Short mmCIF file of C-alpha atoms and ligand atoms in Angstrom, two decimals:
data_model
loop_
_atom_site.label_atom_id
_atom_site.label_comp_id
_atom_site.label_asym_id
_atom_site.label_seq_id
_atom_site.Cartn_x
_atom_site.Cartn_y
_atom_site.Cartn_z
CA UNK L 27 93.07 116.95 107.32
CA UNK L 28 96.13 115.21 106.40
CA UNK L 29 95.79 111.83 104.27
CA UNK L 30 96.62 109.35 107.42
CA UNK L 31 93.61 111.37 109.29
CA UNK L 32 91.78 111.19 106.41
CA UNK L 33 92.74 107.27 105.87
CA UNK L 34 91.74 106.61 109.16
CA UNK L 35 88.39 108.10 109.03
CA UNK L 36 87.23 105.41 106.56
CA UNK L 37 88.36 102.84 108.34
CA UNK L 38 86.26 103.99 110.81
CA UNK L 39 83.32 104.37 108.60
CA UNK L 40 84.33 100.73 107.31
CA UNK L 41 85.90 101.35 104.31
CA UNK L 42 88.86 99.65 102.67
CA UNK L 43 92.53 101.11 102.69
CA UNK L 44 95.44 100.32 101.21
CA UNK L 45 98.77 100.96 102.54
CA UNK L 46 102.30 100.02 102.63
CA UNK L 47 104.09 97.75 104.92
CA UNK L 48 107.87 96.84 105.16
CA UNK L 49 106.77 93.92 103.91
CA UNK L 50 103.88 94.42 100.79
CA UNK L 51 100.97 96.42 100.51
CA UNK L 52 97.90 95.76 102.38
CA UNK L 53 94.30 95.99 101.99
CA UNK L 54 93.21 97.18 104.94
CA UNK L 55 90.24 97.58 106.95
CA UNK L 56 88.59 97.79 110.92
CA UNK L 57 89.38 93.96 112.42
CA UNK L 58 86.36 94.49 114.59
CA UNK L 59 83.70 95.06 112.11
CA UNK L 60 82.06 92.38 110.01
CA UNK L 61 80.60 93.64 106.93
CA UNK L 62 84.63 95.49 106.29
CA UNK L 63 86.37 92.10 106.51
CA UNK L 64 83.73 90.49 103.95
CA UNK L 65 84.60 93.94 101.71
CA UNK L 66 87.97 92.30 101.59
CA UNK L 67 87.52 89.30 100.63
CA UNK L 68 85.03 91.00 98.29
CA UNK L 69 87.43 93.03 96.87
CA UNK L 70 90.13 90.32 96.45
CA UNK L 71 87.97 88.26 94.58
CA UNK L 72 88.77 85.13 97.18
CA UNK L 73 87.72 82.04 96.44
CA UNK L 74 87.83 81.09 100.00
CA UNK L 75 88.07 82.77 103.20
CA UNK L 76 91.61 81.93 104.90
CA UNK L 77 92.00 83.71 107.77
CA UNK L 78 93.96 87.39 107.81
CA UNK L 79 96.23 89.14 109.97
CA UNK L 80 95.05 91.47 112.24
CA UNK L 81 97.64 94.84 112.27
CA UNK L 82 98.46 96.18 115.69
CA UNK L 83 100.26 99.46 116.76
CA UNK L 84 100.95 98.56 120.52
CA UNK L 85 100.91 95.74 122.94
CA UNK L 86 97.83 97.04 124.52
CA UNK L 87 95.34 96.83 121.12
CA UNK L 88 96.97 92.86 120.71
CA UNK L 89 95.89 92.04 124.21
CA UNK L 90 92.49 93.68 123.59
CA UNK L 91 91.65 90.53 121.02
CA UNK L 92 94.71 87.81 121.72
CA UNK L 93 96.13 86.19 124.33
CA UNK L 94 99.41 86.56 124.71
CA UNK L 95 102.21 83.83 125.90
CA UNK L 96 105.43 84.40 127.65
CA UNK L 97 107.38 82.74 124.34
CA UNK L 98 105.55 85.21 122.02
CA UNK L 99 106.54 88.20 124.21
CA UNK L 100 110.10 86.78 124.03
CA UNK L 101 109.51 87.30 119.88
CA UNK L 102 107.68 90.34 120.04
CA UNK L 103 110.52 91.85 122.45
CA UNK L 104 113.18 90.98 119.54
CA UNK L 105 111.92 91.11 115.92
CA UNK L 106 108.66 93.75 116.78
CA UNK L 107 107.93 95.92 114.91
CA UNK L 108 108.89 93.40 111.89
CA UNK L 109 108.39 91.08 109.59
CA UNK L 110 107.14 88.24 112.11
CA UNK L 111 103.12 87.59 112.19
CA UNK L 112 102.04 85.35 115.75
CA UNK L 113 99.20 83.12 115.06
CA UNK L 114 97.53 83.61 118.94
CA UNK L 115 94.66 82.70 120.80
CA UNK L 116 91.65 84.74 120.58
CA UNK L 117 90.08 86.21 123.67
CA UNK L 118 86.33 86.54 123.52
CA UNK L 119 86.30 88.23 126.48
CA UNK L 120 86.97 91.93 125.63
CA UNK L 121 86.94 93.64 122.40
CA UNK L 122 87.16 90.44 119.64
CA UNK L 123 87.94 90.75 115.70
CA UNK L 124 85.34 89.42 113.83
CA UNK L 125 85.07 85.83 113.07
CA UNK L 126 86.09 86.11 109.78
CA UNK L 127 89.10 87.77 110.16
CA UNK L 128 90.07 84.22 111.67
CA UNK L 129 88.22 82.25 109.09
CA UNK L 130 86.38 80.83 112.49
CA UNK L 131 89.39 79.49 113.74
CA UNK L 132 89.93 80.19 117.62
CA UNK L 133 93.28 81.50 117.16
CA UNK L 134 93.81 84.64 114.93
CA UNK L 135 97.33 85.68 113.70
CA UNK L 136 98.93 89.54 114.76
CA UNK L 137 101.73 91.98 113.31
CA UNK L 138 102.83 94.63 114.36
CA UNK L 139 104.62 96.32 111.20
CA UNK L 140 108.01 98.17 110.89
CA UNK L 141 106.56 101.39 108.84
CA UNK L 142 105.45 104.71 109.82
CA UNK L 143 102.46 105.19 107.51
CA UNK L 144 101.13 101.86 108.75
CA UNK L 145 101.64 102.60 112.42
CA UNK L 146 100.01 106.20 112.01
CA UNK L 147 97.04 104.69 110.40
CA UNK L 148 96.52 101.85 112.62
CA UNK L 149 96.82 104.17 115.58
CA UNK L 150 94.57 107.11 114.16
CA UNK L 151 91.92 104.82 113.34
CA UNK L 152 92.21 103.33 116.68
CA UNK L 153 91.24 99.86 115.92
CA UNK L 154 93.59 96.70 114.61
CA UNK L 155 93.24 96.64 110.83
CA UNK L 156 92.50 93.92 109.06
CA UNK L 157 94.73 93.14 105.90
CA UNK L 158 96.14 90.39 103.16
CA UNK L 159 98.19 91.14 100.84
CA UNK L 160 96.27 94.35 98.41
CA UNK L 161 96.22 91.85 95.26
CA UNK L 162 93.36 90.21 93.35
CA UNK L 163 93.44 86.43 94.81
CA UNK L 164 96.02 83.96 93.03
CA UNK L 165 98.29 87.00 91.80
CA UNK L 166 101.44 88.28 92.78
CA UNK L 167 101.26 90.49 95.97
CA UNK L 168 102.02 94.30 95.46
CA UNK L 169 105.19 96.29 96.66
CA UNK L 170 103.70 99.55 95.61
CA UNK L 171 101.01 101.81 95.60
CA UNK L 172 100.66 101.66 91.42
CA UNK L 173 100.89 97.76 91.65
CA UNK L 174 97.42 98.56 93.86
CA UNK L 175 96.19 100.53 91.76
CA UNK L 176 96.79 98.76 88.63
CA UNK L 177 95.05 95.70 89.82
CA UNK L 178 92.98 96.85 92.90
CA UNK L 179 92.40 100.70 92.20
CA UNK L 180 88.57 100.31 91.33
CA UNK L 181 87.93 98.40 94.64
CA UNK L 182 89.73 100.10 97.21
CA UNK L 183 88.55 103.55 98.81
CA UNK L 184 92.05 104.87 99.42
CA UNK L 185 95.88 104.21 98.89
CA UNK L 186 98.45 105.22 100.86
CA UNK L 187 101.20 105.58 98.44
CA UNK L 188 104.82 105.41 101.05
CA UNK L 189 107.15 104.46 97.78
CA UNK L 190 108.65 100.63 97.44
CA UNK L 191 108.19 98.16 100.21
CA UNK L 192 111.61 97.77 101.79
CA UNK L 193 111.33 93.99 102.36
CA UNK L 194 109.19 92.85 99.52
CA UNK L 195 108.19 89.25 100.85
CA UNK L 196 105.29 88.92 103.03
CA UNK L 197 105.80 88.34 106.48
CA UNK L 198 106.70 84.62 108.22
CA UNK L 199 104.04 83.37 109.80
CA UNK L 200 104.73 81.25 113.42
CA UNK L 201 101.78 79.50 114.79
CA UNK L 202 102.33 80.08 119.21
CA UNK L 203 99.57 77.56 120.05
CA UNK L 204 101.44 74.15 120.25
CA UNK L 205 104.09 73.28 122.41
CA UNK L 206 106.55 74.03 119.98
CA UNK L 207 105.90 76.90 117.55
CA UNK L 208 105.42 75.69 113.97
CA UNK L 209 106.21 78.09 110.95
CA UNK L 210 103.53 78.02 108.61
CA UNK L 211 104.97 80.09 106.48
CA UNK L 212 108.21 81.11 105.79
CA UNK L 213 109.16 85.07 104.93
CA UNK L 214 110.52 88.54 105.68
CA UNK L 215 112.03 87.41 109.05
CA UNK L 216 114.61 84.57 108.87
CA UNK L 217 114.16 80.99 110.96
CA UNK L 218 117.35 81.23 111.67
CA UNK L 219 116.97 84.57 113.49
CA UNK L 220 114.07 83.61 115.24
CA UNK L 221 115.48 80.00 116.53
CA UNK L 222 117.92 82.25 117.76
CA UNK L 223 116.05 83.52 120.05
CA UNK L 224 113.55 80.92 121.60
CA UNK L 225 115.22 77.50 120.22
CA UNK L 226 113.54 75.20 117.45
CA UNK L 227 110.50 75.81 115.20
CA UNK L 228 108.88 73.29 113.64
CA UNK L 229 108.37 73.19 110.03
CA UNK L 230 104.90 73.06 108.87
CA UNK L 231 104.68 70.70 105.97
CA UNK L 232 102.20 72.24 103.48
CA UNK L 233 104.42 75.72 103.80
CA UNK L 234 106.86 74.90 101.03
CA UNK L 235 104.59 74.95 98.98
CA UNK L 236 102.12 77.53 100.35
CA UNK L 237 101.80 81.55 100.83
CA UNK L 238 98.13 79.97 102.07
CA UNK L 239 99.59 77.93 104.49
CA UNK L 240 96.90 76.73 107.05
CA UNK L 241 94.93 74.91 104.20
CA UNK L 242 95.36 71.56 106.28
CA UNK L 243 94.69 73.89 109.46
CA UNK L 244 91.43 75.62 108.36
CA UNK L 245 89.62 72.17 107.56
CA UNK L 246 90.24 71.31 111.68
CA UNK L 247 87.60 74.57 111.74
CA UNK L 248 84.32 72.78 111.95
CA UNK L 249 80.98 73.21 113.95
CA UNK L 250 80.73 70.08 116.87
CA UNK L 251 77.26 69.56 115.06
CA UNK L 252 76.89 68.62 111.85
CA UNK L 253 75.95 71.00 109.60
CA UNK L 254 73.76 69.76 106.47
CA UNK L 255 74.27 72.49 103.15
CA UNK L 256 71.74 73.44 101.00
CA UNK L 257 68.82 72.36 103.00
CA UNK L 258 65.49 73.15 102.30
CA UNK L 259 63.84 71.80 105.32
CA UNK L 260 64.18 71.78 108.68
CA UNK L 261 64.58 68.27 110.66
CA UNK L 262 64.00 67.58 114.32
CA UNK L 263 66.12 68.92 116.21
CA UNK L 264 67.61 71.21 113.65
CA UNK L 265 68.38 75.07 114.11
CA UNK L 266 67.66 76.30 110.57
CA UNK L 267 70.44 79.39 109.11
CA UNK L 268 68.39 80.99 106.85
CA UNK L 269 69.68 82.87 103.74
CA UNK L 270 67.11 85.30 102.24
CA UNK L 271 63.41 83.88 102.06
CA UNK L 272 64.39 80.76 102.57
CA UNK L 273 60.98 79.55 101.16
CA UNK L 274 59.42 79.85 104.47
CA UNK L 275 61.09 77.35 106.44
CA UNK L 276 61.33 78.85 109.91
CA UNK L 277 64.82 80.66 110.46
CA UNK L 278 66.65 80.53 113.77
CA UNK L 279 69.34 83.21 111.97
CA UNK L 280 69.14 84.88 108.82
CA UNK L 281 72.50 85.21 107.13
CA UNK L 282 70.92 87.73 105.05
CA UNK L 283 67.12 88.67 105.09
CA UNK L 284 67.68 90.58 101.89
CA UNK L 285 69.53 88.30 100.33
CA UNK L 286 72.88 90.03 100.36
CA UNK L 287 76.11 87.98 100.03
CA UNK L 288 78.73 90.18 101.52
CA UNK L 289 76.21 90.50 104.66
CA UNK L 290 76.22 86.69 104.69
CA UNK L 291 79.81 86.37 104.62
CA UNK L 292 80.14 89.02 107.51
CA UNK L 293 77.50 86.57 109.74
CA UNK L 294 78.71 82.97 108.20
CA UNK L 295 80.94 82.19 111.56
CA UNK L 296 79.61 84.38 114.22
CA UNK L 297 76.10 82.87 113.45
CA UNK L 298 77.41 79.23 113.07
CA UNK L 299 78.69 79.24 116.40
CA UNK L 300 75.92 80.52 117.82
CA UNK L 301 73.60 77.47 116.39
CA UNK L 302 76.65 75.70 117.55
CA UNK L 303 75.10 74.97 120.97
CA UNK L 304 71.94 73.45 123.10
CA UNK L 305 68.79 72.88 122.31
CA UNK L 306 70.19 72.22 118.71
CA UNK L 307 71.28 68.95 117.61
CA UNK L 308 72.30 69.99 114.24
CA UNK L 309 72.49 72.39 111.84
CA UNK L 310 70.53 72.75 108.74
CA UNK L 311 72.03 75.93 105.94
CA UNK L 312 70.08 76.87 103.50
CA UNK L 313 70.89 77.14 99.38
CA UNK L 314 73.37 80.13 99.23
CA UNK L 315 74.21 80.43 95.18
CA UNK L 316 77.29 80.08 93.87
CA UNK L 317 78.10 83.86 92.57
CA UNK L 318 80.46 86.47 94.18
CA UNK L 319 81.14 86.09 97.79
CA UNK L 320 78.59 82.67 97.36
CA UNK L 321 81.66 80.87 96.52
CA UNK L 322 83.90 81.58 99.20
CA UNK L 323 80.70 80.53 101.61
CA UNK L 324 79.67 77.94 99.93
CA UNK L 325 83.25 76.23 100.34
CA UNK L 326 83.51 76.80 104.06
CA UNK L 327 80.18 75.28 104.20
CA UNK L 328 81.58 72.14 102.40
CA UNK L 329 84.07 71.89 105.26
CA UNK L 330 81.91 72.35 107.70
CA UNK L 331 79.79 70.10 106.80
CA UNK L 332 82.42 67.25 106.13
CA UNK L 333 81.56 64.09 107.40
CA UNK L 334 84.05 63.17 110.52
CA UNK L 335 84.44 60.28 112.16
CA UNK L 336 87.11 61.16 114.69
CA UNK L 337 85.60 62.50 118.13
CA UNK L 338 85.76 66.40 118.69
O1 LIG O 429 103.59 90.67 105.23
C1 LIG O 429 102.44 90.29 105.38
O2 LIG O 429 102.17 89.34 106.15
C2 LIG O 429 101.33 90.99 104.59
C3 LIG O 429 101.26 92.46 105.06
C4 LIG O 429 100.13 93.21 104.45
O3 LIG O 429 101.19 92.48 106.46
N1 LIG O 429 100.07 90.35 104.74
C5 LIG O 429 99.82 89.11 104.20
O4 LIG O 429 98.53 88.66 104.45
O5 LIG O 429 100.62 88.48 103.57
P1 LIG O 429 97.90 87.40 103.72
O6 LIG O 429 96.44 87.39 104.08
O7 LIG O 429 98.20 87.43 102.26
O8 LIG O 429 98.57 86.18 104.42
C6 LIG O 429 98.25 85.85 105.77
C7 LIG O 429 98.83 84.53 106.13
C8 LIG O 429 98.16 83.42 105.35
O9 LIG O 429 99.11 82.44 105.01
C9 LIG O 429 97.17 82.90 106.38
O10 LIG O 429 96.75 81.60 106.12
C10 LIG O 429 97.96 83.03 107.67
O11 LIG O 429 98.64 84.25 107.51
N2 LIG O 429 97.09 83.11 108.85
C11 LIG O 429 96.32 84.15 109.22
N3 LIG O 429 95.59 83.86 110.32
C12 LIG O 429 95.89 82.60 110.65
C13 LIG O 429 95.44 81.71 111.68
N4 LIG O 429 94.54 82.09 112.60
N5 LIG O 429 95.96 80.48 111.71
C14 LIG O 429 96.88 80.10 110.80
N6 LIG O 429 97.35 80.89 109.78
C15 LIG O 429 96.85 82.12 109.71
MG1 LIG O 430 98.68 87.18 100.11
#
């Protein structure tokens, strides 16, 4: 078995990758399954969950998970495969990527890279794959296989080693859902480049600042009910999300029965949403401590459970 076959196989089994990119390295793993995004996020050491791009070897895998619009085909047409990343619609209809690939945000953001070993992988595991940038959170992003290793190598199943990334930024990131598209971040591919070819962008304003760009973006992501942390009781009307015992309240989920924070992290989203709705009036989460992936849910619990006062 060669070492993309062999790659590919534990993605399949939901393992993490690494592997090189025109852009940086990635830390790969299956879009579609749960418990391998929270690895990632695991593995990175994230503080919070911002949402990842989902790698794609064809047209047909994107339009198995996002919806594509005439202006993003015009992009993909010109600059694919590249350094451009589309932040899309999901589609819930067919074959989604988890929820926390798009840090429960409806849209979820799709690549389709300019390198062989990335393509071979992607298509040999048969799946999009999941991947930031392979680099502990808040450190500078790898553009090689021993800058992975060096920082990563103890929490990653595999590298791909293809030599030096050939662009060495990390890709731009165009948001397709407004009117106009809005660059949230800037990178490998030029504005200029892409105005080009379908007329004005709009300049997000936290991206100057901002590799994470969508920081202002994620907080829109909230429940329509409110959502009350740390709860140890369940009011009238509440659905309760359990995480572990729970001290016997009655759970309507379980985020983890055993107690397990990467499982909770691979549920947090899906299972929000699915309190999300009637008979519920509002949704009650219980303690989840403040360790490991804890802190990463405990934040996007915060956000959720934000007071607002605007209607949604
Ligand atoms: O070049 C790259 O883009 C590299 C290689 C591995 O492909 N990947 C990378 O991933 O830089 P990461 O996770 O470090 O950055 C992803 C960027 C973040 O700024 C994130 O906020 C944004 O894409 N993003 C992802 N999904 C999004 C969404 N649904 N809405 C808005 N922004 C999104
Ligand atoms: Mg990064």
């Amino acid at each position: 078995m060669d070492l993309i076959q062999q790659a590919s196989v534990l993605i399949k089994e939901g393992k993490l990758v690494a592997f090189p990119t025109e852009t940086v390295y990635g830390l790969g793993a299956d879009a579609r399954n749960d418990k391998a995004v929270a690895s990632i996020f695991e593995a990175k050491g994230r503080p919070q969950f911002n949402p990842l791009i989902s790698h794609v070897s064809s047209l047909e895998m994107l339009e198995s998970f996002a919806c594509l619009t005439d202006k993003a085909m015009d992009l993909i047409k010109a600059f694919w495969p590249g350094s451009l990343t589309l932040v899309l619609k999901r589609r819930e209809d067919v074959q989604p990527v988890s929820y926390l690939v798009s840090a429960g945000l409806d849209t979820t953001a799709v690549r389709m890279p300019d390198h062989k070993i990335a393509l071979d992988l992607i298509e040999a595991s048969g799946c999009p794959i999941a991947a930031p940038s392979a680099n502990p959170s808040g450190t500078l992003s790898p553009t090689c296989a021993q800058d992975v290793e060096r920082t990563l190598g103890g929490k990653v199943d595999m590298i791909l080693d293809g030599g030096p990334c050939r662009v060495g930024v990390e890709s731009t990131v165009l948001l397709m859902t407004e009117e106009m598209p809005v660059c949230l971040r800037p990178g490998g591919l030029a504005l200029e480049e892409i105005e080009e070819k379908i007329g004005p962008v709009l300049i997000s304003s936290g991206s100057s600042s901002a590799p994470r760009s969508p920081g202002q973006l994620l907080s829109h992501y909230a429940p329509y009910r409110d959502l009350r942390m740390n709860a140890e009781d369940k009011r009238e009307g509440e659905a309760y999300l359990a995480f572990g015992s729970s001290g016997g309240v009655e759970a309507d989920l379980n985020l983890s029965p055993s107690g397990d924070l990467k499982e909770a992290a691979a549920n947090l989203f899906r299972m929000i949403r699915q309190l999300d709705r009637e008979p519920f009036t509002g949704i009650a989460v219980a303690p989840v401590p403040l360790n490991g992936l804890g802190l990463a849910i405990n934040d996007r619990l915060k956000r959720a459970a934000y007071p607002r006062s605007y209607p949604r």
